[in-house]
Amino acid sequence: MHLTIHTDGGARGNPGPAGIGVVIKNTAGEIVYAHGQYIGKTTNNQAEYQALVHAVKKAVELGGTEIACFLDSELLVRQLNYQYRVKDAGLATLFMQVVNVAQGFKKITYKHIRREQNTA
């Protein structure tokens, strides 16, 4: 099953109080899962990764096999596409969680979109 994932994470202050948002759609464009959550005090980049970790794990539960991920964090997209190294130890742990879950999918892509296209 093909699923489209939109995620976002952010912190007020950096670090500061943070939250994540996830929207997963099926091939018909219907929302099959939506989630928002306060995650405590963290950085923007950690929140972005935590949102994606949550989303890919949920995609497994939903039976997803081909996943298209849309993120407004250019850093994450470049790291997940192996264009940038992950230097921060905290981000490296989250990066590995995404990579490990992603190995179970037939196909997964990560694409950068502008913040305005990621409002849901």
PDB file of C-alpha atoms in Angstrom:
ATOM      1  CA  MET A   1       0.000   0.000   0.000  1.00  0.00           C
ATOM      2  CA  HIS A   2       1.313   3.426  -0.966  1.00  0.00           C
ATOM      3  CA  LEU A   3       1.133   6.085   1.753  1.00  0.00           C
ATOM      4  CA  THR A   4       2.006   9.771   1.708  1.00  0.00           C
ATOM      5  CA  ILE A   5       3.396  11.238   4.914  1.00  0.00           C
ATOM      6  CA  HIS A   6       3.615  14.896   5.906  1.00  0.00           C
ATOM      7  CA  THR A   7       5.428  15.668   9.147  1.00  0.00           C
ATOM      8  CA  ASP A   8       6.462  18.741  11.045  1.00  0.00           C
ATOM      9  CA  GLY A   9       8.088  19.463  14.353  1.00  0.00           C
ATOM     10  CA  GLY A  10       9.078  22.634  16.070  1.00  0.00           C
ATOM     11  CA  ALA A  11      10.218  24.198  19.293  1.00  0.00           C
ATOM     12  CA  ARG A  12       9.490  27.627  20.709  1.00  0.00           C
ATOM     13  CA  GLY A  13      12.994  28.731  21.504  1.00  0.00           C
ATOM     14  CA  ASN A  14      15.740  26.387  20.543  1.00  0.00           C
ATOM     15  CA  PRO A  15      15.624  24.340  22.690  1.00  0.00           C
ATOM     16  CA  GLY A  16      12.217  24.946  24.155  1.00  0.00           C
ATOM     17  CA  PRO A  17       8.713  23.518  24.467  1.00  0.00           C
ATOM     18  CA  ALA A  18       8.158  21.433  21.359  1.00  0.00           C
ATOM     19  CA  GLY A  19       5.509  19.560  19.431  1.00  0.00           C
ATOM     20  CA  ILE A  20       5.107  17.260  16.464  1.00  0.00           C
ATOM     21  CA  GLY A  21       2.480  16.850  13.770  1.00  0.00           C
ATOM     22  CA  VAL A  22       1.855  13.937  11.416  1.00  0.00           C
ATOM     23  CA  VAL A  23      -0.627  13.455   8.556  1.00  0.00           C
ATOM     24  CA  ILE A  24      -0.720  10.201   6.588  1.00  0.00           C
ATOM     25  CA  LYS A  25      -2.815   9.813   3.425  1.00  0.00           C
ATOM     26  CA  ASN A  26      -3.663   6.805   1.277  1.00  0.00           C
ATOM     27  CA  THR A  27      -3.479   6.667  -2.526  1.00  0.00           C
ATOM     28  CA  ALA A  28      -6.930   8.263  -2.798  1.00  0.00           C
ATOM     29  CA  GLY A  29      -5.646  11.264  -0.846  1.00  0.00           C
ATOM     30  CA  GLU A  30      -7.794  10.449   2.176  1.00  0.00           C
ATOM     31  CA  ILE A  31      -6.333  11.094   5.611  1.00  0.00           C
ATOM     32  CA  VAL A  32      -5.917   7.729   7.309  1.00  0.00           C
ATOM     33  CA  TYR A  33      -4.025   9.077  10.313  1.00  0.00           C
ATOM     34  CA  ALA A  34      -3.471  12.482  11.880  1.00  0.00           C
ATOM     35  CA  HIS A  35      -1.605  13.142  15.098  1.00  0.00           C
ATOM     36  CA  GLY A  36      -0.285  16.097  17.050  1.00  0.00           C
ATOM     37  CA  GLN A  37       1.559  15.917  20.343  1.00  0.00           C
ATOM     38  CA  TYR A  38       3.521  17.991  22.823  1.00  0.00           C
ATOM     39  CA  ILE A  39       6.918  16.286  23.281  1.00  0.00           C
ATOM     40  CA  GLY A  40       8.537  18.378  26.010  1.00  0.00           C
ATOM     41  CA  LYS A  41      11.631  20.553  25.771  1.00  0.00           C
ATOM     42  CA  THR A  42      13.841  19.860  22.752  1.00  0.00           C
ATOM     43  CA  THR A  43      15.328  21.476  19.651  1.00  0.00           C
ATOM     44  CA  ASN A  44      13.629  22.152  16.315  1.00  0.00           C
ATOM     45  CA  ASN A  45      15.655  19.488  14.529  1.00  0.00           C
ATOM     46  CA  GLN A  46      14.995  16.867  17.198  1.00  0.00           C
ATOM     47  CA  ALA A  47      11.270  17.640  16.992  1.00  0.00           C
ATOM     48  CA  GLU A  48      11.364  17.275  13.197  1.00  0.00           C
ATOM     49  CA  TYR A  49      13.030  13.868  13.530  1.00  0.00           C
ATOM     50  CA  GLN A  50      10.667  12.726  16.291  1.00  0.00           C
ATOM     51  CA  ALA A  51       7.708  13.550  14.049  1.00  0.00           C
ATOM     52  CA  LEU A  52       9.179  11.447  11.250  1.00  0.00           C
ATOM     53  CA  VAL A  53      10.031   8.545  13.579  1.00  0.00           C
ATOM     54  CA  HIS A  54       6.432   8.544  14.805  1.00  0.00           C
ATOM     55  CA  ALA A  55       5.110   8.672  11.225  1.00  0.00           C
ATOM     56  CA  VAL A  56       7.183   5.828   9.768  1.00  0.00           C
ATOM     57  CA  LYS A  57       6.339   3.582  12.721  1.00  0.00           C
ATOM     58  CA  LYS A  58       2.651   4.337  12.193  1.00  0.00           C
ATOM     59  CA  ALA A  59       3.023   3.640   8.461  1.00  0.00           C
ATOM     60  CA  VAL A  60       4.224   0.142   9.348  1.00  0.00           C
ATOM     61  CA  GLU A  61       1.123  -0.375  11.521  1.00  0.00           C
ATOM     62  CA  LEU A  62      -1.091   0.831   8.657  1.00  0.00           C
ATOM     63  CA  GLY A  63       0.450  -1.717   6.278  1.00  0.00           C
ATOM     64  CA  GLY A  64       2.399   0.750   4.163  1.00  0.00           C
ATOM     65  CA  THR A  65       4.886  -0.678   1.691  1.00  0.00           C
ATOM     66  CA  GLU A  66       5.745   2.342  -0.468  1.00  0.00           C
ATOM     67  CA  ILE A  67       6.124   5.596   1.413  1.00  0.00           C
ATOM     68  CA  ALA A  68       6.569   9.174   0.187  1.00  0.00           C
ATOM     69  CA  CYS A  69       7.641  11.526   2.990  1.00  0.00           C
ATOM     70  CA  PHE A  70       7.267  15.287   2.632  1.00  0.00           C
ATOM     71  CA  LEU A  71       9.104  17.444   5.158  1.00  0.00           C
ATOM     72  CA  ASP A  72       9.721  21.171   5.410  1.00  0.00           C
ATOM     73  CA  SER A  73      13.108  20.542   7.025  1.00  0.00           C
ATOM     74  CA  GLU A  74      15.741  20.679   4.325  1.00  0.00           C
ATOM     75  CA  LEU A  75      18.346  19.424   6.821  1.00  0.00           C
ATOM     76  CA  LEU A  76      16.453  16.192   7.497  1.00  0.00           C
ATOM     77  CA  VAL A  77      15.772  15.555   3.824  1.00  0.00           C
ATOM     78  CA  ARG A  78      19.434  16.031   2.932  1.00  0.00           C
ATOM     79  CA  GLN A  79      20.571  13.821   5.809  1.00  0.00           C
ATOM     80  CA  LEU A  80      18.077  11.063   4.969  1.00  0.00           C
ATOM     81  CA  ASN A  81      19.081  11.215   1.300  1.00  0.00           C
ATOM     82  CA  TYR A  82      22.735  10.899   2.400  1.00  0.00           C
ATOM     83  CA  GLN A  83      23.707  14.326   1.069  1.00  0.00           C
ATOM     84  CA  TYR A  84      24.686  15.596   4.531  1.00  0.00           C
ATOM     85  CA  ARG A  85      26.351  13.736   7.389  1.00  0.00           C
ATOM     86  CA  VAL A  86      24.576  13.581  10.734  1.00  0.00           C
ATOM     87  CA  LYS A  87      27.067  15.147  13.137  1.00  0.00           C
ATOM     88  CA  ASP A  88      24.897  15.708  16.230  1.00  0.00           C
ATOM     89  CA  ALA A  89      24.725  12.615  18.478  1.00  0.00           C
ATOM     90  CA  GLY A  90      21.097  13.234  19.457  1.00  0.00           C
ATOM     91  CA  LEU A  91      20.041  13.539  15.832  1.00  0.00           C
ATOM     92  CA  ALA A  92      22.116  10.486  14.869  1.00  0.00           C
ATOM     93  CA  THR A  93      20.046   8.309  17.211  1.00  0.00           C
ATOM     94  CA  LEU A  94      16.800   9.562  15.683  1.00  0.00           C
ATOM     95  CA  PHE A  95      18.236   9.262  12.169  1.00  0.00           C
ATOM     96  CA  MET A  96      19.066   5.597  12.821  1.00  0.00           C
ATOM     97  CA  GLN A  97      15.548   4.942  14.091  1.00  0.00           C
ATOM     98  CA  VAL A  98      14.109   6.250  10.823  1.00  0.00           C
ATOM     99  CA  VAL A  99      16.633   4.295   8.727  1.00  0.00           C
ATOM    100  CA  ASN A 100      15.976   1.066  10.634  1.00  0.00           C
ATOM    101  CA  VAL A 101      12.194   1.312  10.229  1.00  0.00           C
ATOM    102  CA  ALA A 102      12.570   2.380   6.587  1.00  0.00           C
ATOM    103  CA  GLN A 103      14.375  -0.848   5.732  1.00  0.00           C
ATOM    104  CA  GLY A 104      11.054  -2.662   6.118  1.00  0.00           C
ATOM    105  CA  PHE A 105       9.446  -0.723   3.265  1.00  0.00           C
ATOM    106  CA  LYS A 106       9.628  -1.707  -0.381  1.00  0.00           C
ATOM    107  CA  LYS A 107      10.363   1.947  -1.207  1.00  0.00           C
ATOM    108  CA  ILE A 108      10.658   5.176   0.766  1.00  0.00           C
ATOM    109  CA  THR A 109      11.427   8.683  -0.470  1.00  0.00           C
ATOM    110  CA  TYR A 110      12.107  11.935   1.343  1.00  0.00           C
ATOM    111  CA  LYS A 111      11.240  15.211  -0.354  1.00  0.00           C
ATOM    112  CA  HIS A 112      11.599  18.788   0.818  1.00  0.00           C
ATOM    113  CA  ILE A 113       8.566  21.043   0.521  1.00  0.00           C
ATOM    114  CA  ARG A 114       8.057  24.656   1.470  1.00  0.00           C
ATOM    115  CA  ARG A 115       6.494  25.341   4.859  1.00  0.00           C
ATOM    116  CA  GLU A 116       3.398  26.784   3.160  1.00  0.00           C
ATOM    117  CA  GLN A 117       2.773  23.394   1.519  1.00  0.00           C
ATOM    118  CA  ASN A 118       2.979  21.599   4.871  1.00  0.00           C
ATOM    119  CA  THR A 119       0.186  23.258   6.836  1.00  0.00           C
ATOM    120  CA  ALA A 120      -2.086  20.261   7.469  1.00  0.00           C
TER     121      ALA A 120
END
